[in-house]
Each structure stands twice: as structure tokens, then as C-alpha cells.
Amino acid sequence: MIRKLDLNKGGYRGERIKIERIVRRILVSAISQGWQVDSVSTSNAISLHALSRGGEIASAPRVYISAGIHGDEPAGPCALAELLEEERLPREFGYWVCPCLNPTGFGLSTRENADGVDLNREYHAPSSDEVRSHIAWLENQPPFDVAFCLHEDWESNGFYLYELNLGVEESLAQGMIDAVSKVCPVDLAPEIEGRAAVGGIIRPNPDPLTRPQWPEAFYLIQHKTRRSYTLEAPSDFPLPVRVAAIKAAMIAALAMLRR
Ligand SMILES: [Zn+2]
């Protein structure tokens, strides 16, 4: 059985990564596989990249993935690097990918960016260069069939996810949880982060008025997609377990979209 490390006291205390190396691996894979790589930052001090591939075929699913909006959550960018290197993203889909939205936070291993801003709370009224640049880029992209935001939770006892689904799209949530349960514990608590949860799935009220400080997922559900998933790997477990959990969830979700 995979056990918690009990390192996380008052915050994330686990493995740190060199984010520049992870992003470089992602960019090398993307370029070699024919992705388009855009630099989206408006500030010279911050290096933000967006990748895209496919999307020309109107009937193919359009998939958005973002990672690294919190600098103390390394599993998302690491999982993305492996998904690209192992060519786990089905060729026939269209993709729009932001591999690391908070590079300065990773340098400090903080949730916030170097200015102390939690980027995932300001998608309604952005003040940071990161979120402004990100939204400006998103506004130029087509709508997505599904969006995935890759996160970690330093306090949780297992993997869980949030689903925002405006009702017409198939739910991918249970299939992702089933796949993760083979490689990582799932948090089965009836309440997670103050919200009701069932079997590791939280379905928050998608009404943006319920949360004035929009996370990225609220922006996406308002402007870009009708279905979003925020994946939360448990960061008190070893990093390879968390990376395996996120990869398993993504591979399962993409296989469900293929059907
Ligand atoms: Zn997070």
C-alpha cells in the first residue's frame, strides 16, 4: 500500500523541481512532434508558453490542459512532460496547452507568484501579468470541448477532482477516478476543502456569483468550455505516485473522449 509521507506540515514540504528543465523537456517534445509553440507573456520577466496542435478537423475533440498555476504543485508540469514524451495524447484531437502558468512561484516553491498573488483567484479581475497574458491568449483560441487544470493539494489523503459540467456533456469524472485508484489512493472523505464530495468527485456550483475570486476553471466555464476538470493530486505522497495519478486520469479521460 502507498502511504503518505507526513512531510507536509503547514504546506508542501516535498520534492522540488527545476521548472525550467521541465518546461524545456515539454517544449523539446512539442517541437519535435510538430506542435505550435507560442510565447504568450507580455512581461520580459516572466516566460509563459502555450502549445497547440491539430484543431483543424472540426469534428475532432478540442482539449485544453493547463498546469503549474501554483508553484508548490510540481506534479502537473511533470505529468505533462511525460504525457508528451510518451506521446500519450491521441493524435486526432486538437490541443491547447499551457504547461506552466506560474514560473516565478516554482522558483520559490510557493503557491503564489513572486509578487505574492494567488493567480488562481484572479480570473475575474486580473492584476498579474501572468493571468492577463493568459486570458489574452485564451481569447484568441476557439472554444474547447473539455478543459483540464492540473493541481495538487498538500493536505489531502488521496486524489480527488472537481467537475464543472453545464449538463449536456458526458461526465468523465468516474472514469478518471477509477483509473487513478489503480496507481494512487483516492480521497473518499464526504467533505473535501469544505465541499461535499462523493468518491473523490466534487461538483461545485458553477454559478460564478458563488465565488467572486474566480479560479481559472470559472473563467473557462464562463468563456471557453461547458465542461472542466480540476485534478488534485495528493502532494504528501511521493512525486512519482502523484505524476502517475495525473497521467492515469488524463489517459482515461482522453480514451473516453475517443469513443
Ligand atoms: Zn493548485
PDB file of C-alpha atoms and ligand atoms in Angstrom:
ATOM      1  CA  MET A   1       0.000   0.000   0.000  1.00  0.00           C
ATOM      2  CA  ILE A   2       1.214   3.501  -0.825  1.00  0.00           C
ATOM      3  CA  ARG A   3       1.475   5.631   2.297  1.00  0.00           C
ATOM      4  CA  LYS A   4       1.548   9.342   2.949  1.00  0.00           C
ATOM      5  CA  LEU A   5       4.997  10.694   3.735  1.00  0.00           C
ATOM      6  CA  ASP A   6       3.726  13.003   6.532  1.00  0.00           C
ATOM      7  CA  LEU A   7       6.155  15.662   5.374  1.00  0.00           C
ATOM      8  CA  ASN A   8       3.557  18.342   4.669  1.00  0.00           C
ATOM      9  CA  LYS A   9       3.254  20.364   7.869  1.00  0.00           C
ATOM     10  CA  GLY A  10       1.592  23.705   7.241  1.00  0.00           C
ATOM     11  CA  GLY A  11       2.241  23.471   3.500  1.00  0.00           C
ATOM     12  CA  TYR A  12       4.010  21.491   0.802  1.00  0.00           C
ATOM     13  CA  ARG A  13       7.382  20.144   2.004  1.00  0.00           C
ATOM     14  CA  GLY A  14       8.059  17.511  -0.645  1.00  0.00           C
ATOM     15  CA  GLU A  15      10.272  17.311  -3.710  1.00  0.00           C
ATOM     16  CA  ARG A  16      11.151  20.483  -5.555  1.00  0.00           C
ATOM     17  CA  ILE A  17      11.677  20.579  -9.285  1.00  0.00           C
ATOM     18  CA  LYS A  18      13.699  22.798 -11.587  1.00  0.00           C
ATOM     19  CA  ILE A  19      10.767  24.156 -13.567  1.00  0.00           C
ATOM     20  CA  GLU A  20      12.987  25.467 -16.398  1.00  0.00           C
ATOM     21  CA  ARG A  21      14.146  21.882 -17.023  1.00  0.00           C
ATOM     22  CA  ILE A  22      10.603  20.516 -17.039  1.00  0.00           C
ATOM     23  CA  VAL A  23       9.359  23.249 -19.370  1.00  0.00           C
ATOM     24  CA  ARG A  24      12.356  22.680 -21.647  1.00  0.00           C
ATOM     25  CA  ARG A  25      11.506  18.960 -21.838  1.00  0.00           C
ATOM     26  CA  ILE A  26       7.909  19.869 -22.713  1.00  0.00           C
ATOM     27  CA  LEU A  27       8.988  22.330 -25.413  1.00  0.00           C
ATOM     28  CA  VAL A  28      11.542  19.911 -26.927  1.00  0.00           C
ATOM     29  CA  SER A  29       8.903  17.173 -27.181  1.00  0.00           C
ATOM     30  CA  ALA A  30       6.273  19.549 -28.516  1.00  0.00           C
ATOM     31  CA  ILE A  31       8.523  20.994 -31.223  1.00  0.00           C
ATOM     32  CA  SER A  32       9.750  17.562 -32.323  1.00  0.00           C
ATOM     33  CA  GLN A  33       6.112  16.402 -32.609  1.00  0.00           C
ATOM     34  CA  GLY A  34       5.006  19.347 -34.716  1.00  0.00           C
ATOM     35  CA  TRP A  35       3.217  21.431 -32.100  1.00  0.00           C
ATOM     36  CA  GLN A  36       2.982  25.181 -32.460  1.00  0.00           C
ATOM     37  CA  VAL A  37       4.753  26.923 -29.551  1.00  0.00           C
ATOM     38  CA  ASP A  38       3.764  30.485 -28.670  1.00  0.00           C
ATOM     39  CA  SER A  39       5.330  32.805 -26.144  1.00  0.00           C
ATOM     40  CA  VAL A  40       2.331  34.489 -24.530  1.00  0.00           C
ATOM     41  CA  SER A  41       3.841  36.645 -21.807  1.00  0.00           C
ATOM     42  CA  THR A  42       3.606  40.418 -22.022  1.00  0.00           C
ATOM     43  CA  SER A  43       6.371  40.866 -19.449  1.00  0.00           C
ATOM     44  CA  ASN A  44      10.060  40.227 -20.111  1.00  0.00           C
ATOM     45  CA  ALA A  45      10.457  38.991 -16.542  1.00  0.00           C
ATOM     46  CA  ILE A  46       8.042  36.086 -16.959  1.00  0.00           C
ATOM     47  CA  SER A  47       8.309  33.324 -19.532  1.00  0.00           C
ATOM     48  CA  LEU A  48       4.906  31.816 -20.344  1.00  0.00           C
ATOM     49  CA  HIS A  49       4.407  29.337 -23.167  1.00  0.00           C
ATOM     50  CA  ALA A  50       1.312  27.987 -24.872  1.00  0.00           C
ATOM     51  CA  LEU A  51       1.345  24.947 -27.135  1.00  0.00           C
ATOM     52  CA  SER A  52      -1.210  23.879 -29.690  1.00  0.00           C
ATOM     53  CA  ARG A  53      -1.607  21.084 -32.158  1.00  0.00           C
ATOM     54  CA  GLY A  54      -4.327  19.926 -34.532  1.00  0.00           C
ATOM     55  CA  GLY A  55      -7.640  21.654 -34.229  1.00  0.00           C
ATOM     56  CA  GLU A  56      -8.124  21.877 -37.998  1.00  0.00           C
ATOM     57  CA  ILE A  57     -10.606  18.986 -38.061  1.00  0.00           C
ATOM     58  CA  ALA A  58     -13.925  20.413 -36.926  1.00  0.00           C
ATOM     59  CA  SER A  59     -15.286  17.088 -35.629  1.00  0.00           C
ATOM     60  CA  ALA A  60     -12.218  16.230 -33.517  1.00  0.00           C
ATOM     61  CA  PRO A  61     -12.444  16.888 -29.762  1.00  0.00           C
ATOM     62  CA  ARG A  62     -10.788  20.158 -28.710  1.00  0.00           C
ATOM     63  CA  VAL A  63      -8.896  19.675 -25.464  1.00  0.00           C
ATOM     64  CA  TYR A  64      -7.411  22.348 -23.195  1.00  0.00           C
ATOM     65  CA  ILE A  65      -4.861  21.475 -20.499  1.00  0.00           C
ATOM     66  CA  SER A  66      -3.120  23.816 -18.060  1.00  0.00           C
ATOM     67  CA  ALA A  67      -0.623  23.132 -15.297  1.00  0.00           C
ATOM     68  CA  GLY A  68       1.633  24.889 -12.850  1.00  0.00           C
ATOM     69  CA  ILE A  69      -0.580  27.793 -11.755  1.00  0.00           C
ATOM     70  CA  HIS A  70       0.539  27.071  -8.171  1.00  0.00           C
ATOM     71  CA  GLY A  71       4.315  26.964  -7.707  1.00  0.00           C
ATOM     72  CA  ASP A  72       4.200  24.391  -4.909  1.00  0.00           C
ATOM     73  CA  GLU A  73       2.410  21.790  -7.057  1.00  0.00           C
ATOM     74  CA  PRO A  74       5.053  20.154  -9.245  1.00  0.00           C
ATOM     75  CA  ALA A  75       3.191  17.009 -10.346  1.00  0.00           C
ATOM     76  CA  GLY A  76       1.125  18.758 -13.046  1.00  0.00           C
ATOM     77  CA  PRO A  77       4.015  20.043 -15.196  1.00  0.00           C
ATOM     78  CA  CYS A  78       5.924  16.771 -14.605  1.00  0.00           C
ATOM     79  CA  ALA A  79       2.927  14.698 -15.734  1.00  0.00           C
ATOM     80  CA  LEU A  80       2.518  16.885 -18.798  1.00  0.00           C
ATOM     81  CA  ALA A  81       6.184  16.361 -19.712  1.00  0.00           C
ATOM     82  CA  GLU A  82       5.742  12.587 -19.546  1.00  0.00           C
ATOM     83  CA  LEU A  83       2.434  12.609 -21.438  1.00  0.00           C
ATOM     84  CA  LEU A  84       4.149  14.489 -24.271  1.00  0.00           C
ATOM     85  CA  GLU A  85       7.376  12.465 -24.241  1.00  0.00           C
ATOM     86  CA  GLU A  86       5.440   9.196 -24.261  1.00  0.00           C
ATOM     87  CA  GLU A  87       3.052  10.530 -26.950  1.00  0.00           C
ATOM     88  CA  ARG A  88       0.009   9.728 -24.810  1.00  0.00           C
ATOM     89  CA  LEU A  89      -2.138  12.497 -26.319  1.00  0.00           C
ATOM     90  CA  PRO A  90      -4.173  10.983 -29.174  1.00  0.00           C
ATOM     91  CA  ARG A  91      -3.030  12.422 -32.499  1.00  0.00           C
ATOM     92  CA  GLU A  92      -6.501  13.002 -33.866  1.00  0.00           C
ATOM     93  CA  PHE A  93      -7.569  15.571 -31.220  1.00  0.00           C
ATOM     94  CA  GLY A  94      -6.936  19.298 -31.151  1.00  0.00           C
ATOM     95  CA  TYR A  95      -4.934  20.555 -28.126  1.00  0.00           C
ATOM     96  CA  TRP A  96      -4.278  23.883 -26.441  1.00  0.00           C
ATOM     97  CA  VAL A  97      -1.822  23.500 -23.572  1.00  0.00           C
ATOM     98  CA  CYS A  98      -0.329  25.926 -21.024  1.00  0.00           C
ATOM     99  CA  PRO A  99       2.436  23.889 -19.368  1.00  0.00           C
ATOM    100  CA  CYS A 100       3.337  26.287 -16.539  1.00  0.00           C
ATOM    101  CA  LEU A 101       1.297  29.380 -15.647  1.00  0.00           C
ATOM    102  CA  ASN A 102       3.338  30.397 -12.576  1.00  0.00           C
ATOM    103  CA  PRO A 103       7.065  30.048 -13.321  1.00  0.00           C
ATOM    104  CA  THR A 104       8.164  32.538 -10.644  1.00  0.00           C
ATOM    105  CA  GLY A 105       6.220  30.623  -7.984  1.00  0.00           C
ATOM    106  CA  PHE A 106       8.113  27.449  -8.839  1.00  0.00           C
ATOM    107  CA  GLY A 107      11.398  29.263  -8.314  1.00  0.00           C
ATOM    108  CA  LEU A 108      10.287  29.940  -4.728  1.00  0.00           C
ATOM    109  CA  SER A 109       8.184  26.768  -4.261  1.00  0.00           C
ATOM    110  CA  THR A 110       5.241  28.969  -3.288  1.00  0.00           C
ATOM    111  CA  ARG A 111       1.578  28.706  -4.229  1.00  0.00           C
ATOM    112  CA  GLU A 112       1.627  32.398  -5.177  1.00  0.00           C
ATOM    113  CA  ASN A 113       3.773  34.097  -7.804  1.00  0.00           C
ATOM    114  CA  ALA A 114       6.864  36.119  -6.843  1.00  0.00           C
ATOM    115  CA  ASP A 115       4.617  39.113  -6.087  1.00  0.00           C
ATOM    116  CA  GLY A 116       2.558  37.087  -3.614  1.00  0.00           C
ATOM    117  CA  VAL A 117      -0.517  36.803  -5.871  1.00  0.00           C
ATOM    118  CA  ASP A 118      -2.553  33.580  -5.948  1.00  0.00           C
ATOM    119  CA  LEU A 119      -3.068  33.526  -9.723  1.00  0.00           C
ATOM    120  CA  ASN A 120      -5.922  31.050  -9.393  1.00  0.00           C
ATOM    121  CA  ARG A 121      -8.066  33.616  -7.576  1.00  0.00           C
ATOM    122  CA  GLU A 122      -7.977  36.479 -10.028  1.00  0.00           C
ATOM    123  CA  TYR A 123      -9.554  35.341 -13.275  1.00  0.00           C
ATOM    124  CA  HIS A 124     -12.439  37.752 -12.748  1.00  0.00           C
ATOM    125  CA  ALA A 125     -10.307  40.840 -12.155  1.00  0.00           C
ATOM    126  CA  PRO A 126      -6.725  40.030 -13.160  1.00  0.00           C
ATOM    127  CA  SER A 127      -3.892  42.164 -11.837  1.00  0.00           C
ATOM    128  CA  SER A 128      -0.904  39.957 -12.671  1.00  0.00           C
ATOM    129  CA  ASP A 129       0.961  39.809 -15.963  1.00  0.00           C
ATOM    130  CA  GLU A 130       0.572  36.040 -15.911  1.00  0.00           C
ATOM    131  CA  VAL A 131      -3.229  35.990 -15.792  1.00  0.00           C
ATOM    132  CA  ARG A 132      -3.652  38.970 -18.116  1.00  0.00           C
ATOM    133  CA  SER A 133      -1.373  37.344 -20.696  1.00  0.00           C
ATOM    134  CA  HIS A 134      -3.104  34.006 -20.271  1.00  0.00           C
ATOM    135  CA  ILE A 135      -6.588  35.465 -20.744  1.00  0.00           C
ATOM    136  CA  ALA A 136      -5.440  37.469 -23.776  1.00  0.00           C
ATOM    137  CA  TRP A 137      -4.146  34.253 -25.339  1.00  0.00           C
ATOM    138  CA  LEU A 138      -7.316  32.306 -24.439  1.00  0.00           C
ATOM    139  CA  GLU A 139      -9.492  34.954 -26.073  1.00  0.00           C
ATOM    140  CA  ASN A 140      -7.820  34.157 -29.388  1.00  0.00           C
ATOM    141  CA  GLN A 141      -8.431  30.407 -29.174  1.00  0.00           C
ATOM    142  CA  PRO A 142     -11.563  28.500 -30.215  1.00  0.00           C
ATOM    143  CA  PRO A 143     -13.980  27.026 -27.642  1.00  0.00           C
ATOM    144  CA  PHE A 144     -12.892  23.734 -26.072  1.00  0.00           C
ATOM    145  CA  ASP A 145     -14.905  20.521 -25.676  1.00  0.00           C
ATOM    146  CA  VAL A 146     -13.243  19.926 -22.342  1.00  0.00           C
ATOM    147  CA  ALA A 147     -10.692  21.659 -20.108  1.00  0.00           C
ATOM    148  CA  PHE A 148      -8.313  20.099 -17.583  1.00  0.00           C
ATOM    149  CA  CYS A 149      -6.472  22.079 -14.883  1.00  0.00           C
ATOM    150  CA  LEU A 150      -3.721  20.058 -13.181  1.00  0.00           C
ATOM    151  CA  HIS A 151      -3.243  20.765  -9.467  1.00  0.00           C
ATOM    152  CA  GLU A 152      -2.089  19.258  -6.188  1.00  0.00           C
ATOM    153  CA  ASP A 153      -3.397  19.524  -2.621  1.00  0.00           C
ATOM    154  CA  TRP A 154      -0.819  19.345   0.185  1.00  0.00           C
ATOM    155  CA  GLU A 155      -3.403  18.381   2.833  1.00  0.00           C
ATOM    156  CA  SER A 156      -5.449  15.691   1.121  1.00  0.00           C
ATOM    157  CA  ASN A 157      -5.343  11.976   1.877  1.00  0.00           C
ATOM    158  CA  GLY A 158      -5.756  10.963  -1.728  1.00  0.00           C
ATOM    159  CA  PHE A 159      -6.517  12.091  -5.262  1.00  0.00           C
ATOM    160  CA  TYR A 160      -9.754  13.929  -5.988  1.00  0.00           C
ATOM    161  CA  LEU A 161     -11.166  16.168  -8.698  1.00  0.00           C
ATOM    162  CA  TYR A 162     -13.644  18.959  -9.299  1.00  0.00           C
ATOM    163  CA  GLU A 163     -16.111  18.702 -12.156  1.00  0.00           C
ATOM    164  CA  LEU A 164     -17.886  21.721 -13.634  1.00  0.00           C
ATOM    165  CA  ASN A 165     -20.308  20.417 -16.230  1.00  0.00           C
ATOM    166  CA  LEU A 166     -23.096  22.589 -17.551  1.00  0.00           C
ATOM    167  CA  GLY A 167     -25.133  19.483 -18.119  1.00  0.00           C
ATOM    168  CA  VAL A 168     -25.049  18.450 -21.741  1.00  0.00           C
ATOM    169  CA  GLU A 169     -21.664  16.769 -21.901  1.00  0.00           C
ATOM    170  CA  GLU A 170     -20.782  13.228 -20.823  1.00  0.00           C
ATOM    171  CA  SER A 171     -19.089  13.145 -17.416  1.00  0.00           C
ATOM    172  CA  LEU A 172     -15.507  11.895 -17.486  1.00  0.00           C
ATOM    173  CA  ALA A 173     -15.171  12.087 -13.691  1.00  0.00           C
ATOM    174  CA  GLN A 174     -15.830   8.491 -12.624  1.00  0.00           C
ATOM    175  CA  GLY A 175     -13.640   7.026 -15.351  1.00  0.00           C
ATOM    176  CA  MET A 176     -10.756   9.229 -14.241  1.00  0.00           C
ATOM    177  CA  ILE A 177     -11.210   8.253 -10.574  1.00  0.00           C
ATOM    178  CA  ASP A 178     -11.362   4.537 -11.476  1.00  0.00           C
ATOM    179  CA  ALA A 179      -8.099   4.826 -13.434  1.00  0.00           C
ATOM    180  CA  VAL A 180      -6.337   6.777 -10.664  1.00  0.00           C
ATOM    181  CA  SER A 181      -7.420   4.263  -7.994  1.00  0.00           C
ATOM    182  CA  LYS A 182      -5.113   1.674  -9.583  1.00  0.00           C
ATOM    183  CA  VAL A 183      -1.991   3.812  -9.006  1.00  0.00           C
ATOM    184  CA  CYS A 184      -2.768   6.181  -6.104  1.00  0.00           C
ATOM    185  CA  PRO A 185      -5.189   6.369  -3.155  1.00  0.00           C
ATOM    186  CA  VAL A 186      -8.401   8.314  -3.790  1.00  0.00           C
ATOM    187  CA  ASP A 187      -9.725  10.684  -1.106  1.00  0.00           C
ATOM    188  CA  LEU A 188     -13.085   9.170  -0.149  1.00  0.00           C
ATOM    189  CA  ALA A 189     -13.966  11.749   2.526  1.00  0.00           C
ATOM    190  CA  PRO A 190     -17.579  13.013   2.349  1.00  0.00           C
ATOM    191  CA  GLU A 191     -16.278  16.575   2.555  1.00  0.00           C
ATOM    192  CA  ILE A 192     -13.093  17.927   0.941  1.00  0.00           C
ATOM    193  CA  GLU A 193     -11.951  21.567   1.192  1.00  0.00           C
ATOM    194  CA  GLY A 194     -15.299  22.390   2.783  1.00  0.00           C
ATOM    195  CA  ARG A 195     -17.315  20.981  -0.131  1.00  0.00           C
ATOM    196  CA  ALA A 196     -19.444  17.848  -0.377  1.00  0.00           C
ATOM    197  CA  ALA A 197     -17.610  15.056  -2.177  1.00  0.00           C
ATOM    198  CA  VAL A 198     -18.661  11.610  -3.377  1.00  0.00           C
ATOM    199  CA  GLY A 199     -15.981   9.028  -4.162  1.00  0.00           C
ATOM    200  CA  GLY A 200     -13.323  11.676  -4.797  1.00  0.00           C
ATOM    201  CA  ILE A 201     -15.557  13.839  -7.012  1.00  0.00           C
ATOM    202  CA  ILE A 202     -16.640  17.386  -6.075  1.00  0.00           C
ATOM    203  CA  ARG A 203     -19.232  19.102  -8.224  1.00  0.00           C
ATOM    204  CA  PRO A 204     -19.257  22.777  -7.143  1.00  0.00           C
ATOM    205  CA  ASN A 205     -21.993  25.199  -8.033  1.00  0.00           C
ATOM    206  CA  PRO A 206     -20.839  26.613 -11.396  1.00  0.00           C
ATOM    207  CA  ASP A 207     -22.626  29.929 -10.752  1.00  0.00           C
ATOM    208  CA  PRO A 208     -19.771  32.468 -10.861  1.00  0.00           C
ATOM    209  CA  LEU A 209     -21.593  34.659  -8.355  1.00  0.00           C
ATOM    210  CA  THR A 210     -20.924  32.000  -5.712  1.00  0.00           C
ATOM    211  CA  ARG A 211     -17.176  32.777  -5.923  1.00  0.00           C
ATOM    212  CA  PRO A 212     -16.168  36.370  -6.617  1.00  0.00           C
ATOM    213  CA  GLN A 213     -12.481  35.430  -6.801  1.00  0.00           C
ATOM    214  CA  TRP A 214     -12.615  33.296  -9.902  1.00  0.00           C
ATOM    215  CA  PRO A 215     -10.215  30.403 -10.293  1.00  0.00           C
ATOM    216  CA  GLU A 216      -9.086  29.596 -13.838  1.00  0.00           C
ATOM    217  CA  ALA A 217     -11.782  26.887 -14.085  1.00  0.00           C
ATOM    218  CA  PHE A 218     -14.530  29.511 -13.550  1.00  0.00           C
ATOM    219  CA  TYR A 219     -13.152  31.667 -16.359  1.00  0.00           C
ATOM    220  CA  LEU A 220     -13.014  28.611 -18.607  1.00  0.00           C
ATOM    221  CA  ILE A 221     -16.593  27.556 -17.850  1.00  0.00           C
ATOM    222  CA  GLN A 222     -17.836  31.104 -18.434  1.00  0.00           C
ATOM    223  CA  HIS A 223     -15.968  31.779 -21.668  1.00  0.00           C
ATOM    224  CA  LYS A 224     -14.347  28.721 -23.255  1.00  0.00           C
ATOM    225  CA  THR A 225     -15.981  25.391 -22.411  1.00  0.00           C
ATOM    226  CA  ARG A 226     -19.036  23.705 -20.928  1.00  0.00           C
ATOM    227  CA  ARG A 227     -17.051  21.022 -19.113  1.00  0.00           C
ATOM    228  CA  SER A 228     -13.961  21.395 -16.939  1.00  0.00           C
ATOM    229  CA  TYR A 229     -11.994  19.179 -14.570  1.00  0.00           C
ATOM    230  CA  THR A 230      -9.609  20.361 -11.877  1.00  0.00           C
ATOM    231  CA  LEU A 231      -7.418  17.412 -10.918  1.00  0.00           C
ATOM    232  CA  GLU A 232      -5.949  17.413  -7.399  1.00  0.00           C
ATOM    233  CA  ALA A 233      -3.081  15.016  -6.716  1.00  0.00           C
ATOM    234  CA  PRO A 234      -2.210  14.439  -3.020  1.00  0.00           C
ATOM    235  CA  SER A 235       1.192  16.067  -2.568  1.00  0.00           C
ATOM    236  CA  ASP A 236       2.040  14.301   0.691  1.00  0.00           C
ATOM    237  CA  PHE A 237       2.679  11.196  -1.402  1.00  0.00           C
ATOM    238  CA  PRO A 238       5.913  10.624  -3.377  1.00  0.00           C
ATOM    239  CA  LEU A 239       6.123  12.712  -6.553  1.00  0.00           C
ATOM    240  CA  PRO A 240       6.215   9.675  -8.904  1.00  0.00           C
ATOM    241  CA  VAL A 241       2.888   8.469  -7.428  1.00  0.00           C
ATOM    242  CA  ARG A 242       1.258  11.874  -7.981  1.00  0.00           C
ATOM    243  CA  VAL A 243       2.602  12.080 -11.524  1.00  0.00           C
ATOM    244  CA  ALA A 244       1.271   8.573 -12.210  1.00  0.00           C
ATOM    245  CA  ALA A 245      -2.130   9.615 -10.803  1.00  0.00           C
ATOM    246  CA  ILE A 246      -2.461  12.657 -13.063  1.00  0.00           C
ATOM    247  CA  LYS A 247      -1.257  10.703 -16.095  1.00  0.00           C
ATOM    248  CA  ALA A 248      -3.733   7.896 -15.398  1.00  0.00           C
ATOM    249  CA  ALA A 249      -6.601  10.384 -15.092  1.00  0.00           C
ATOM    250  CA  MET A 250      -5.658  12.166 -18.324  1.00  0.00           C
ATOM    251  CA  ILE A 251      -5.130   8.963 -20.322  1.00  0.00           C
ATOM    252  CA  ALA A 252      -8.508   7.644 -19.143  1.00  0.00           C
ATOM    253  CA  ALA A 253     -10.303  10.917 -19.941  1.00  0.00           C
ATOM    254  CA  LEU A 254      -8.830  11.093 -23.445  1.00  0.00           C
ATOM    255  CA  ALA A 255      -9.764   7.444 -24.080  1.00  0.00           C
ATOM    256  CA  MET A 256     -13.364   8.250 -23.074  1.00  0.00           C
ATOM    257  CA  LEU A 257     -13.396  11.223 -25.461  1.00  0.00           C
ATOM    258  CA  ARG A 258     -12.223   8.960 -28.245  1.00  0.00           C
ATOM    259  CA  ARG A 259     -15.344   6.781 -28.017  1.00  0.00           C
TER     260      ARG A 259
HETATM  261 ZN    ZN B   1      -3.453  24.289  -7.007  1.00  0.00          ZN
END
